[in-house]
Short mmCIF file of C-alpha atoms and ligand atoms in Angstrom, two decimals:
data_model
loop_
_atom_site.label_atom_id
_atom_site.label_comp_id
_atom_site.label_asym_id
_atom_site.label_seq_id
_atom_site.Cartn_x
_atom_site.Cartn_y
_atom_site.Cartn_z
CA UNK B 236 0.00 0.00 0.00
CA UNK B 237 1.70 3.16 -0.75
CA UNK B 238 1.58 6.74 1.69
CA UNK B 239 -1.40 7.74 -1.26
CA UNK B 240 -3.98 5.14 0.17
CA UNK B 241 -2.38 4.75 4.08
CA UNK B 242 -2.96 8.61 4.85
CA UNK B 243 -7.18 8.35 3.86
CA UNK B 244 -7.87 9.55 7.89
CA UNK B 245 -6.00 6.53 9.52
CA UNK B 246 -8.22 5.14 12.71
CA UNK B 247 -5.46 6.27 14.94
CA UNK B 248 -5.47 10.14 13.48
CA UNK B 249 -9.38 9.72 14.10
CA UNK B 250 -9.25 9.04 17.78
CA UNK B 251 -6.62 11.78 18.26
CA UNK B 252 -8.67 14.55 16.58
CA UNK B 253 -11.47 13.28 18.32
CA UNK B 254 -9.96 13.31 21.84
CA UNK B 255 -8.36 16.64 20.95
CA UNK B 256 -11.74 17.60 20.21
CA UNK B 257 -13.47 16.49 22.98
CA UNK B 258 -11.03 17.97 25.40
CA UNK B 259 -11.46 21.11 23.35
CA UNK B 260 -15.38 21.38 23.55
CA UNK B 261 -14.69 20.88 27.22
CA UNK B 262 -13.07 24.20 27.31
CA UNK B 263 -15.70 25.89 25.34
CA UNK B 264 -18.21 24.97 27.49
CA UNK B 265 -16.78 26.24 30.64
CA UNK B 266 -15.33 29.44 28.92
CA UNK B 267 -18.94 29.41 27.29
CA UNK B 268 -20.84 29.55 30.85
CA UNK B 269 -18.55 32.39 31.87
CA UNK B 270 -18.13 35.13 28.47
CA UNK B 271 -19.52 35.04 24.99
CA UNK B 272 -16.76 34.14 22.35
CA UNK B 273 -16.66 36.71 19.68
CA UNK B 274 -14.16 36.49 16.79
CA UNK B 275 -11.62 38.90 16.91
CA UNK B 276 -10.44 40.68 13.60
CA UNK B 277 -8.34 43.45 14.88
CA UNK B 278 -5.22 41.26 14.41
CA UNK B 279 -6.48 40.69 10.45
CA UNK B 280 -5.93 44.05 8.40
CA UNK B 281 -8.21 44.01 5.83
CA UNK B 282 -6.38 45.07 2.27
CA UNK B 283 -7.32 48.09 0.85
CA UNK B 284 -10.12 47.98 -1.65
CA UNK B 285 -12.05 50.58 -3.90
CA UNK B 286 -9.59 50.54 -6.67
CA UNK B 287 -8.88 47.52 -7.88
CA UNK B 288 -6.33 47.58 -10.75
CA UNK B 289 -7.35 45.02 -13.39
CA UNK B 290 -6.07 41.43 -13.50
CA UNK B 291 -2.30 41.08 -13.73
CA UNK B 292 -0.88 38.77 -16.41
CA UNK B 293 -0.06 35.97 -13.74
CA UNK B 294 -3.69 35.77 -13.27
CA UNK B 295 -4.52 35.73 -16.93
CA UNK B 296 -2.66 32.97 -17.15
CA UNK B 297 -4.07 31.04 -14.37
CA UNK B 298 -7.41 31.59 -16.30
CA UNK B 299 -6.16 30.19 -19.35
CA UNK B 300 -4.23 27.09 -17.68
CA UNK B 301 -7.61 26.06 -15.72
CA UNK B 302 -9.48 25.71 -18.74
CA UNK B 303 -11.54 23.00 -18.92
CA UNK B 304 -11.99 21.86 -15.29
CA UNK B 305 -13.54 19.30 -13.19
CA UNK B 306 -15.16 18.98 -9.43
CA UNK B 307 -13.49 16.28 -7.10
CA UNK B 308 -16.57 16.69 -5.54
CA UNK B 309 -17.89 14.89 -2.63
CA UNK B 310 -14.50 13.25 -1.63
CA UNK B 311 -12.50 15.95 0.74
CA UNK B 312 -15.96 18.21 0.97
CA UNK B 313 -17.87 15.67 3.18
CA UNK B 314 -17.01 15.56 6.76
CA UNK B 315 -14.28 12.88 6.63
CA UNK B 316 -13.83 11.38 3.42
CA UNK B 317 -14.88 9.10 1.99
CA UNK B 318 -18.65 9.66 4.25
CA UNK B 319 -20.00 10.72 0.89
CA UNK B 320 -19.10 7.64 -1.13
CA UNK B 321 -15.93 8.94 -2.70
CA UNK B 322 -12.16 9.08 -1.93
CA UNK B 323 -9.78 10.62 -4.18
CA UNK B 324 -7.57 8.00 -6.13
CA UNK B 325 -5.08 7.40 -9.10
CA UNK B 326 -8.03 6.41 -11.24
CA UNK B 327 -9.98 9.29 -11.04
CA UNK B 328 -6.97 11.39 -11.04
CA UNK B 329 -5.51 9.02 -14.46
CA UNK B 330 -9.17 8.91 -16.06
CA UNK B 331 -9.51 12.90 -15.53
CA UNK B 332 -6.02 13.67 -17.60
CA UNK B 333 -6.65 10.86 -20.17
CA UNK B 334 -9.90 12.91 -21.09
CA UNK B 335 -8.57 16.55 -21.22
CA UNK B 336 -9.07 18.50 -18.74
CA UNK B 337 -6.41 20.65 -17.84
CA UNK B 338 -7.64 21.64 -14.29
CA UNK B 339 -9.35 20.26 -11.12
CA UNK B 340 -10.76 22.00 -8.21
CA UNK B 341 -11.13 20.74 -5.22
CA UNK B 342 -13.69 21.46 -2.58
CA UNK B 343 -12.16 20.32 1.12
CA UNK B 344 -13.92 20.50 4.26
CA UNK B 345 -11.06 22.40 6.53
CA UNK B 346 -13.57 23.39 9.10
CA UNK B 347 -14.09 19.90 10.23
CA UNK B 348 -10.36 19.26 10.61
CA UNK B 349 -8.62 22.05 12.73
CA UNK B 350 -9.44 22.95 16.29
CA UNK B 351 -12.16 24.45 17.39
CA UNK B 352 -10.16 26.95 19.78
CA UNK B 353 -7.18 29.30 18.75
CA UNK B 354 -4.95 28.15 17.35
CA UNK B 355 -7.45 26.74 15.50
CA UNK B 356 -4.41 24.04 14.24
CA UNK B 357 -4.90 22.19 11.21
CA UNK B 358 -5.21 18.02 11.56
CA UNK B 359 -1.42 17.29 10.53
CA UNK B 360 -2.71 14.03 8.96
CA UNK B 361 -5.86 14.98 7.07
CA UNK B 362 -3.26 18.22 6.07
CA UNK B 363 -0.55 15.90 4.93
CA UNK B 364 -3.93 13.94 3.17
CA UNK B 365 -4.67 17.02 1.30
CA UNK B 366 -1.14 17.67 0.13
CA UNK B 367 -0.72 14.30 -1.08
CA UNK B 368 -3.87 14.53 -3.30
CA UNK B 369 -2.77 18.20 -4.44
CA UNK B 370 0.98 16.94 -5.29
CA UNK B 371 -0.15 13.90 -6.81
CA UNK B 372 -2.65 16.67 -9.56
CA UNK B 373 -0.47 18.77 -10.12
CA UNK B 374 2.11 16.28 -11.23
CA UNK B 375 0.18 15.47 -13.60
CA UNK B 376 0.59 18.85 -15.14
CA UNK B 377 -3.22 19.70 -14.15
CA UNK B 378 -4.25 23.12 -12.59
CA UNK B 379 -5.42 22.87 -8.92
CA UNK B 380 -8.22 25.29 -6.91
CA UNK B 381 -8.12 24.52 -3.56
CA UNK B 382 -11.39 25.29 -2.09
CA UNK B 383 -12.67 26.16 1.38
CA UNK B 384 -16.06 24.24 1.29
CA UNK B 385 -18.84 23.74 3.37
CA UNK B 386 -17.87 25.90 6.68
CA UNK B 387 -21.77 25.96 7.64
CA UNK B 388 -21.32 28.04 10.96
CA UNK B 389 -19.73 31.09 8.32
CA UNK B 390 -22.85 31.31 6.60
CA UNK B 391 -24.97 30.35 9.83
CA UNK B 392 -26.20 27.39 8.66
CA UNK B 393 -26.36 24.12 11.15
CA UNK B 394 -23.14 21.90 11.07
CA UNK B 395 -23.94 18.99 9.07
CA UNK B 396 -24.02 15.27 10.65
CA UNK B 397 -20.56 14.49 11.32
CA UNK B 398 -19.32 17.74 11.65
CA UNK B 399 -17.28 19.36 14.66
CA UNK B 400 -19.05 21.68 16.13
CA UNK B 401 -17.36 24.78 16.32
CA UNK B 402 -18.65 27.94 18.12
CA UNK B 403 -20.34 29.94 15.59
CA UNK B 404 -19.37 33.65 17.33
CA UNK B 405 -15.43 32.28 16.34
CA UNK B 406 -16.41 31.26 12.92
CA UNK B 407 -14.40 34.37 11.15
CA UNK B 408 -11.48 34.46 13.18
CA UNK B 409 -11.35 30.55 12.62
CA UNK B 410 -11.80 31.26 9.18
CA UNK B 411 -8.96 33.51 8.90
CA UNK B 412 -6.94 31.74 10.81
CA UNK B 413 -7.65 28.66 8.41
CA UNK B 414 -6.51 30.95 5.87
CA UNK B 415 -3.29 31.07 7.52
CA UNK B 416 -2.80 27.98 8.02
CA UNK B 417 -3.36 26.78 4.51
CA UNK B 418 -1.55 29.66 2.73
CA UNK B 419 1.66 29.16 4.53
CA UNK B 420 1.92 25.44 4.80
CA UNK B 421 0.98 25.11 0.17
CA UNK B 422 3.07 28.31 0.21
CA UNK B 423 6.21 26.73 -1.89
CA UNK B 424 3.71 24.95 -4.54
CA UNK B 425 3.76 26.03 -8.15
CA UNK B 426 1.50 28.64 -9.54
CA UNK B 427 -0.36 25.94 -10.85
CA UNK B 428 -2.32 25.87 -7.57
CA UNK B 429 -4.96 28.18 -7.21
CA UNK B 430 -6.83 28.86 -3.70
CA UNK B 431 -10.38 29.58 -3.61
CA UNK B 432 -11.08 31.95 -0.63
CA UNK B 433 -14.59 29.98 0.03
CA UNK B 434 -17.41 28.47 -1.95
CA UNK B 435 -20.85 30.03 -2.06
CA UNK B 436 -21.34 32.22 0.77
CA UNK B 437 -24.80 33.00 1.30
CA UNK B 438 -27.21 33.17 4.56
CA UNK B 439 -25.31 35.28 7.31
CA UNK B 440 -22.20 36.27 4.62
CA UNK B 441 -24.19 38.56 3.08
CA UNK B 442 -22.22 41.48 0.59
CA UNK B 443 -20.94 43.86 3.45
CA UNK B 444 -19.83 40.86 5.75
CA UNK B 445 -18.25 38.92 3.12
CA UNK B 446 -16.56 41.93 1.44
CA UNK B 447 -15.04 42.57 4.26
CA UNK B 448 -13.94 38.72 5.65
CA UNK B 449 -12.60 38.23 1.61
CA UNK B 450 -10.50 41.55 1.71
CA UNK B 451 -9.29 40.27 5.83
CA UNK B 452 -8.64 36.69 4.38
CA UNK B 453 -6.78 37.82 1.44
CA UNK B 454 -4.65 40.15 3.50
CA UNK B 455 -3.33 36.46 4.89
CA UNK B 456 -3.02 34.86 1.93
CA UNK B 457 -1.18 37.59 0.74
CA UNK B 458 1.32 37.39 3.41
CA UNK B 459 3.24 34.41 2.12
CA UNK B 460 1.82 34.18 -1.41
CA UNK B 461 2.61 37.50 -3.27
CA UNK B 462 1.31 35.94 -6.27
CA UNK B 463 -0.43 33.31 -6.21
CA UNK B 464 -4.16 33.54 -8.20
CA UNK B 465 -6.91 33.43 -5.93
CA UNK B 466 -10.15 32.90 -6.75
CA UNK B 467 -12.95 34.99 -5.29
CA UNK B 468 -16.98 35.04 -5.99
CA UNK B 469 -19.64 36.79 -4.80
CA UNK B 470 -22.49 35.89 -2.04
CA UNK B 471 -25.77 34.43 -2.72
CA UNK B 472 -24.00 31.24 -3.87
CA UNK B 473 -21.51 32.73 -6.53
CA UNK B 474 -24.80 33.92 -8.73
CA UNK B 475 -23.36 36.32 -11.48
CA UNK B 476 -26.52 38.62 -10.21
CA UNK B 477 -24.25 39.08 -7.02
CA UNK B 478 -21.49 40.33 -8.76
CA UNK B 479 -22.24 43.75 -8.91
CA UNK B 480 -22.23 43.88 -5.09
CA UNK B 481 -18.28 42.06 -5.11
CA UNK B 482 -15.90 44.63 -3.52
CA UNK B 483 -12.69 43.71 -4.85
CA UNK B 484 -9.70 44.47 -3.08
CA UNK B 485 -6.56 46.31 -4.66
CA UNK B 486 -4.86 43.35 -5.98
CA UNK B 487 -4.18 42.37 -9.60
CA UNK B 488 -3.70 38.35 -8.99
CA UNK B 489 -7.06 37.36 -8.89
CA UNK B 490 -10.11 35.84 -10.40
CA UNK B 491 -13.81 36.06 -10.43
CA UNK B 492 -15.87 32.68 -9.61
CA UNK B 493 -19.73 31.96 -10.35
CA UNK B 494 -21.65 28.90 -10.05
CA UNK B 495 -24.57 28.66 -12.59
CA UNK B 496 -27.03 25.75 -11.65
CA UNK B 497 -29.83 27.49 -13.99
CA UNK B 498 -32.84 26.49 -14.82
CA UNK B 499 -32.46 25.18 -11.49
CA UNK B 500 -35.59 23.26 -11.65
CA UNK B 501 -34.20 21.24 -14.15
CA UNK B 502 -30.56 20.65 -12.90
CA UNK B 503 -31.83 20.01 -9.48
CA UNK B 504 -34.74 17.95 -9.97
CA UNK B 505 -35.23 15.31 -7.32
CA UNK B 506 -32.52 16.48 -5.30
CA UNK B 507 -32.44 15.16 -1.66
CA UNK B 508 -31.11 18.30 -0.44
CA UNK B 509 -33.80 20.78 -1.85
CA UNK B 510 -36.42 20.98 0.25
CA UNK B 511 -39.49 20.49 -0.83
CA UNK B 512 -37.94 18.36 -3.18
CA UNK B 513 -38.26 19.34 -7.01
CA UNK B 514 -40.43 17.28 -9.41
CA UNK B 515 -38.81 14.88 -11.78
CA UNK B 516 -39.69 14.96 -15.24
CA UNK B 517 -38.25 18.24 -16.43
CA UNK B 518 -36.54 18.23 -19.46
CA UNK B 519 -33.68 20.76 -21.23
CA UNK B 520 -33.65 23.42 -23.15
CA UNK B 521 -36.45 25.48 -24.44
CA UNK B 522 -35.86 28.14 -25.72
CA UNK B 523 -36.94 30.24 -22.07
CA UNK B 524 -34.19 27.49 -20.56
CA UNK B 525 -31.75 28.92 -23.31
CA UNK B 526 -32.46 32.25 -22.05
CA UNK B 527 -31.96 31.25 -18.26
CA UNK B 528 -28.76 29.70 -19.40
CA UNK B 529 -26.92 32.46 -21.01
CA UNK B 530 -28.34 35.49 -19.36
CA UNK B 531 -26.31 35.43 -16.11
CA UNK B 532 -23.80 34.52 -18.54
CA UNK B 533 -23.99 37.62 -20.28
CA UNK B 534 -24.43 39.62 -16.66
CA UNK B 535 -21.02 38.14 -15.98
CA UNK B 536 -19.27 38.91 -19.18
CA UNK B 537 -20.86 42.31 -19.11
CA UNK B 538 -18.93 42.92 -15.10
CA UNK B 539 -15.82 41.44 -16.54
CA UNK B 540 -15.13 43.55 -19.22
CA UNK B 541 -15.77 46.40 -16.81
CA UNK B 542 -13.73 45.68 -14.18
CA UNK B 543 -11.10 44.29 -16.22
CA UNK B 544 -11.12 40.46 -14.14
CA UNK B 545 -10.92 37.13 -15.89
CA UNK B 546 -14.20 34.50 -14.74
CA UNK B 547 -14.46 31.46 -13.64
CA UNK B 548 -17.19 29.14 -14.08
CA UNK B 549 -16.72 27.04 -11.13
CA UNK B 550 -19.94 25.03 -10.83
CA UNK B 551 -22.32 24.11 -13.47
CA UNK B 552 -23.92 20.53 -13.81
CA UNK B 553 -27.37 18.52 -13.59
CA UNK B 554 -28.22 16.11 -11.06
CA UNK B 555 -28.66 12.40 -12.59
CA UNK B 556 -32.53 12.36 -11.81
CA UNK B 557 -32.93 14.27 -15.16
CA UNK B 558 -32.64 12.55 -18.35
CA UNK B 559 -29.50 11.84 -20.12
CA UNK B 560 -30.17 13.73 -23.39
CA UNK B 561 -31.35 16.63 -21.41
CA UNK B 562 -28.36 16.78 -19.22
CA UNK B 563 -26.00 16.33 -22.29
CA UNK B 564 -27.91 19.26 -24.01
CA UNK B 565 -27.74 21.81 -21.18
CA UNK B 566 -24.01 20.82 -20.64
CA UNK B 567 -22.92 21.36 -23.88
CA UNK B 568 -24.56 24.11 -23.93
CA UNK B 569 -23.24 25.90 -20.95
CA UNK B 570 -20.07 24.67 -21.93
CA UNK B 571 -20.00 25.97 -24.97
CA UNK B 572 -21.62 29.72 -24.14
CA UNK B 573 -19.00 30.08 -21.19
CA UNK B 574 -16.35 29.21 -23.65
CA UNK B 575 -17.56 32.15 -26.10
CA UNK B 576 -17.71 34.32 -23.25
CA UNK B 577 -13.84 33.31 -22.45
CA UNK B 578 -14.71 31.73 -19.12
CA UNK B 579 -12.40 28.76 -18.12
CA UNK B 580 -14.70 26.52 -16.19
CA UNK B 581 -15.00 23.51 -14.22
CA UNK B 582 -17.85 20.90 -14.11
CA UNK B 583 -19.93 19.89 -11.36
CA UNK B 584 -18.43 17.09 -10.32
CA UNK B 585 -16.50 13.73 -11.52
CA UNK B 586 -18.06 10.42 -10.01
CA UNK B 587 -20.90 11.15 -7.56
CA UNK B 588 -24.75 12.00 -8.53
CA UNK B 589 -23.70 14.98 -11.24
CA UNK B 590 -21.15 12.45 -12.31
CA UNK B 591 -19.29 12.66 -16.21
CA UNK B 592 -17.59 9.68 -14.72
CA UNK B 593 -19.28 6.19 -13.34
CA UNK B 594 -16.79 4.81 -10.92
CA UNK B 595 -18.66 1.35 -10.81
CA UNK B 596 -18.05 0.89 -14.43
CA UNK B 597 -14.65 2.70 -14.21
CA UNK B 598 -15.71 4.62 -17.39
CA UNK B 599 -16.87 7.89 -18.69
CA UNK B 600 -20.21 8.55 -19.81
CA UNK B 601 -19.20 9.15 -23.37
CA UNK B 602 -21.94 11.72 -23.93
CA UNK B 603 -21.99 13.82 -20.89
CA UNK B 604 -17.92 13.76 -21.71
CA UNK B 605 -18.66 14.85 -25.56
CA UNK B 606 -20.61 17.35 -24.48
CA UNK B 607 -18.05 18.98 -22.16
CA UNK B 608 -14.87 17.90 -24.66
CA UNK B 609 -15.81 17.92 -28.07
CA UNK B 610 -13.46 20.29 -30.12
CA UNK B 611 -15.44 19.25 -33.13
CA UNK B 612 -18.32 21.75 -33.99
CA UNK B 613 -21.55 20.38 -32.02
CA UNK B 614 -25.24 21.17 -32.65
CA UNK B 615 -26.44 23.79 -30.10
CA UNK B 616 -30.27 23.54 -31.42
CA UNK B 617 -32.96 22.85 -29.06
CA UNK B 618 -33.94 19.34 -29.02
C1 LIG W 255 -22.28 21.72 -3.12
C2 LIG W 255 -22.68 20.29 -3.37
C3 LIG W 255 -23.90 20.21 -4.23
C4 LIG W 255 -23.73 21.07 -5.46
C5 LIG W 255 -24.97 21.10 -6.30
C6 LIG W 255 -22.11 22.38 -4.43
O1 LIG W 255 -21.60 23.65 -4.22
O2 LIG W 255 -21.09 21.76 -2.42
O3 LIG W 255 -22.85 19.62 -2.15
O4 LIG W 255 -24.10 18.90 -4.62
O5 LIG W 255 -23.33 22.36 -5.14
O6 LIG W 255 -26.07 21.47 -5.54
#
């Protein structure tokens, strides 16, 4: 077995975070009965923001080399991997080059691996985990976003089952202190690695909050990576509506994210996690869909050429409830309209319910992957 496989959370880096943890919640509660904890921010300068100068040609760059992208998604995102199904491995990592994409970003769950108290220290093994996975992409020549995912108490949303529970009044200070942690230890990587301040705030990060935790948290990152691309989107999930209310800061390294899951009563059609549940049954794309499809598009191409910022398009995909043919025509088709737009993007997500991938038959799904890949020129009519 090599150090790739041993390091997936061994049993005996379990117990340890959990007695670390327990010990820890011990001294929350007591410190809890006597003072509110409140995050402190004085010792995390925002930087300066109001005049942002343009993207520099580092970040440029970065936009070009991502590309054509793909989620690891639900392997380092769920509270300890591999809860969600999914760990990351060679063949995923082998199958994603041998189809083309030049990129992968992945989401990772930090908030469910650090203390809960200052010094809010990373897990050294689920750390060394992570650097394994990110050393093994990017030998592979691929591009790498490192994501903060799924920090619930940021956006005030209840810790999922599984996760640590953290005091939510610390959640920004933790945050930034996450921050730097993670910049300083990935600090000697290549430029190929990207970090992705955190996806989809929404709920308590709303624009004034956010713009001002994003300007704190890049401040840190900044630190020990002068220029390293950073990715940044706006609240209300990364919708390119929320753009215009994105304060960037004065730096020239960086890069604008959005997710697009519209029409989101087709991608997310019996999704567990919507509640109440969408109907099944809705197929893709009419030509109102078409319109839902490339209009926040368009918003975001529209704030790009004005403030002078490459974009991302982080997260699109439909959930496998929807047809096939459906799901291969609105991929393609947001594929191909970010592409027009110059977006690099990255699709929502390899081998889980989105999946261009089936891991049981350790094979694409040739037309999902066409639809993403094809260089050829491909019909974009409605069905
Ligand atoms: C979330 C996933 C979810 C996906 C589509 C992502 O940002 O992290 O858990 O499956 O969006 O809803």
């Amino acid at each position: 077995m090599n150090t790739f496989f041993a390091l997936v959370s061994s049993p005996l880096a379990r117990w340890r975070t959990l007695l670390g943890a327990v010990g820890l919640l011990g001294l929350l509660f007591i410190a809890g009965c006597t003072t509110p904890l409140r995050s402190n921010l004085q010792s995390f300068p925002p930087m300066a923001s109001g005049s942002p100068p343009g993207a520099s040609p580092e970040a440029l760059g970065a936009l070009k080399g991502l590309g054509r992208g793909i989620n690891f998604g639900n392997m380092l995102e769920s509270p300890n991997e591999g809860d969600w199904g999914l760990i990351v491995n060679r063949e995923f990592i082998d199958a994603t080059v041998a189809a083309g994409f030049t990129s992968v970003r992945l989401p990772v769950r930090w908030s469910n691996h650090a203390l809960p108290l200052q010094p809010f220290t990373l897990d050294p093994p689920f750390t060394k985990r992570v650097e394994i996975v990110i050393d093994a992409l990017l030998a592979k020549g691929l591009y790498v976003v490192l994501d903060m995912h799924h920090y619930r108490q940021l956006d005030g949303d209840a810790p999922d089952a599984g996760d640590l529970p953290v005091d939510a009044g610390l959640a920004d200070e933790r945050f930034l202190t996450l921050w730097q942690h993670i910049a300083q230890r990935f600090m000697f990587k290549s430029d190929h690695l990207i970090f992705e301040l955190y996806n989809e705030p929404h709920g308590r990060l709303d624009a004034a909050r956010w713009n001002d935790l994003m300007a704190r948290a890049l401040a840190v990152v900044r630190q020990h990576n002068p220029k390293r691309a950073v990715v940044v989107g706006p609240v209300g999930w990364n919708n390119a509506k929320s753009l215009e209310t994105l304060r960037l800061p004065n730096d020239p390294h960086l890069i604008a994210a959005i997710h697009h899951y519209e029409p989101f009563t087709f991608t997310h059609q019996g999704a567990s996690w919507i509640k109440p549940e969408l109907p099944k049954g809705v197929t893709c794309c009419n030509a109102a869909q078409q319109l839902e499809i490339t209009a926040p598009l368009d918003l975001a191409k529209a704030w790009s050429v004005k403030n002078n910022y490459p974009v991302y398009l982080g997260e699109f995909g439909a959930f496998n409830a929807a047809d096939l043919d459906s799901r291969v025509n609105f991929t393609r088709l947001m594929r191909l309209e970010a592409e027009s737009r110059g977006f690099a993007w990255s699709y929502w997500e390899l081998a889980s319910g989105f999946g261009v991938y089936d891991p049981v038959a350790k094979a694409f799904r040739q037309p999902l992957l066409r639809a993403l890949m094809a260089t050829e020129p491909v019909k974009t009519d409605k069905p």
